[in-house]
């Protein structure tokens, strides 16, 4: 079996889905708490809690993607030899080529 790599599109699609379902569940749960029948309060509490958890998951994944994107921007490659160099480097550590 081959391991399938998750693309960025799959991850973003999943985050958007979590956000939509999370907002819907949290909104329906809160609405049901105020407008629903008294004997169904526990069901609406559970639904709103599940929505809140989905929202927390989505927002934490957004933060993780932002941190990874920031880290990727800090890494550059030497135009001459292709070795990774840090953002603040003036010369390549391998071949000595001057970096922009």
mmCIF file of C-alpha atoms in Angstrom:
data_model
loop_
_atom_site.group_PDB
_atom_site.id
_atom_site.type_symbol
_atom_site.label_atom_id
_atom_site.label_comp_id
_atom_site.label_asym_id
_atom_site.label_seq_id
_atom_site.Cartn_x
_atom_site.Cartn_y
_atom_site.Cartn_z
ATOM 1 C CA UNK A 1 0.000 0.000 0.000
ATOM 2 C CA UNK A 2 1.169 3.469 -0.740
ATOM 3 C CA UNK A 3 0.823 6.290 1.703
ATOM 4 C CA UNK A 4 -1.293 9.106 0.334
ATOM 5 C CA UNK A 5 0.069 12.583 0.947
ATOM 6 C CA UNK A 6 -2.495 15.150 1.964
ATOM 7 C CA UNK A 7 -2.464 18.137 -0.298
ATOM 8 C CA UNK A 8 -2.972 21.660 0.943
ATOM 9 C CA UNK A 9 -6.354 21.724 -0.834
ATOM 10 C CA UNK A 10 -7.540 18.698 1.154
ATOM 11 C CA UNK A 11 -6.501 20.353 4.404
ATOM 12 C CA UNK A 12 -8.190 23.659 3.547
ATOM 13 C CA UNK A 13 -11.347 21.856 2.429
ATOM 14 C CA UNK A 14 -11.429 19.993 5.746
ATOM 15 C CA UNK A 15 -10.943 23.214 7.728
ATOM 16 C CA UNK A 16 -13.752 24.967 5.838
ATOM 17 C CA UNK A 17 -16.012 21.961 6.432
ATOM 18 C CA UNK A 18 -15.215 22.026 10.151
ATOM 19 C CA UNK A 19 -15.981 25.744 10.276
ATOM 20 C CA UNK A 20 -19.329 25.380 8.509
ATOM 21 C CA UNK A 21 -20.486 22.399 10.562
ATOM 22 C CA UNK A 22 -19.115 23.929 13.761
ATOM 23 C CA UNK A 23 -20.922 27.238 13.281
ATOM 24 C CA UNK A 24 -24.128 25.458 12.279
ATOM 25 C CA UNK A 25 -24.042 23.083 15.252
ATOM 26 C CA UNK A 26 -23.123 25.782 17.753
ATOM 27 C CA UNK A 27 -25.789 28.123 16.390
ATOM 28 C CA UNK A 28 -28.482 25.461 16.353
ATOM 29 C CA UNK A 29 -27.544 24.325 19.849
ATOM 30 C CA UNK A 30 -27.641 27.841 21.301
ATOM 31 C CA UNK A 31 -30.879 28.620 19.450
ATOM 32 C CA UNK A 32 -32.418 25.420 20.815
ATOM 33 C CA UNK A 33 -31.403 26.333 24.357
ATOM 34 C CA UNK A 34 -33.419 29.536 24.212
ATOM 35 C CA UNK A 35 -36.304 28.555 21.920
ATOM 36 C CA UNK A 36 -36.546 24.767 22.297
ATOM 37 C CA UNK A 37 -38.534 22.592 24.629
ATOM 38 C CA UNK A 38 -37.278 22.387 28.227
ATOM 39 C CA UNK A 39 -36.869 18.586 28.087
ATOM 40 C CA UNK A 40 -34.537 18.891 25.075
ATOM 41 C CA UNK A 41 -32.062 21.258 26.744
ATOM 42 C CA UNK A 42 -29.411 18.548 27.254
ATOM 43 C CA UNK A 43 -29.516 17.646 23.558
ATOM 44 C CA UNK A 44 -28.936 21.264 22.583
ATOM 45 C CA UNK A 45 -26.097 21.588 25.088
ATOM 46 C CA UNK A 46 -24.415 18.543 23.535
ATOM 47 C CA UNK A 47 -24.924 19.858 19.985
ATOM 48 C CA UNK A 48 -23.541 23.291 20.838
ATOM 49 C CA UNK A 49 -20.566 21.666 22.605
ATOM 50 C CA UNK A 50 -19.767 19.556 19.561
ATOM 51 C CA UNK A 51 -19.976 22.685 17.407
ATOM 52 C CA UNK A 52 -17.607 24.483 19.765
ATOM 53 C CA UNK A 53 -15.100 21.645 19.615
ATOM 54 C CA UNK A 54 -15.207 21.635 15.801
ATOM 55 C CA UNK A 55 -14.627 25.390 15.763
ATOM 56 C CA UNK A 56 -11.658 25.041 18.120
ATOM 57 C CA UNK A 57 -10.169 22.331 15.906
ATOM 58 C CA UNK A 58 -10.595 24.435 12.782
ATOM 59 C CA UNK A 59 -9.058 27.555 14.324
ATOM 60 C CA UNK A 60 -6.123 25.593 15.755
ATOM 61 C CA UNK A 61 -5.443 24.088 12.311
ATOM 62 C CA UNK A 62 -5.549 27.568 10.778
ATOM 63 C CA UNK A 63 -2.951 28.743 13.297
ATOM 64 C CA UNK A 64 -0.750 25.720 12.571
ATOM 65 C CA UNK A 65 -0.895 26.419 8.825
ATOM 66 C CA UNK A 66 0.050 30.059 9.411
ATOM 67 C CA UNK A 67 3.084 29.072 11.501
ATOM 68 C CA UNK A 68 4.211 26.533 8.880
ATOM 69 C CA UNK A 69 3.796 29.100 6.104
ATOM 70 C CA UNK A 70 5.891 31.601 8.051
ATOM 71 C CA UNK A 71 8.641 29.007 8.567
ATOM 72 C CA UNK A 72 8.690 28.115 4.877
ATOM 73 C CA UNK A 73 9.174 31.780 3.948
ATOM 74 C CA UNK A 74 12.298 31.908 6.132
ATOM 75 C CA UNK A 75 14.051 29.205 4.091
ATOM 76 C CA UNK A 76 15.603 30.097 0.734
ATOM 77 C CA UNK A 77 17.763 28.217 -1.738
ATOM 78 C CA UNK A 78 21.073 29.259 -3.253
ATOM 79 C CA UNK A 79 20.615 30.168 -6.936
ATOM 80 C CA UNK A 80 23.952 28.549 -7.857
ATOM 81 C CA UNK A 81 24.050 25.227 -5.981
ATOM 82 C CA UNK A 82 20.492 24.872 -4.606
ATOM 83 C CA UNK A 83 21.447 24.379 -0.950
ATOM 84 C CA UNK A 84 18.989 25.685 1.627
ATOM 85 C CA UNK A 85 20.103 28.954 3.206
ATOM 86 C CA UNK A 86 18.524 30.961 5.983
ATOM 87 C CA UNK A 87 16.797 34.262 5.350
ATOM 88 C CA UNK A 88 19.501 36.458 6.905
ATOM 89 C CA UNK A 89 22.491 34.825 5.187
ATOM 90 C CA UNK A 90 24.484 37.031 2.807
ATOM 91 C CA UNK A 91 26.509 34.202 1.220
ATOM 92 C CA UNK A 92 25.853 30.522 0.564
ATOM 93 C CA UNK A 93 27.524 28.302 3.152
ATOM 94 C CA UNK A 94 28.443 25.682 0.545
ATOM 95 C CA UNK A 95 29.602 27.543 -2.573
ATOM 96 C CA UNK A 96 30.027 31.124 -1.285
ATOM 97 C CA UNK A 97 27.642 32.668 -3.850
ATOM 98 C CA UNK A 98 26.375 36.101 -2.822
ATOM 99 C CA UNK A 99 22.646 36.009 -2.036
ATOM 100 C CA UNK A 100 20.185 38.832 -2.688
#
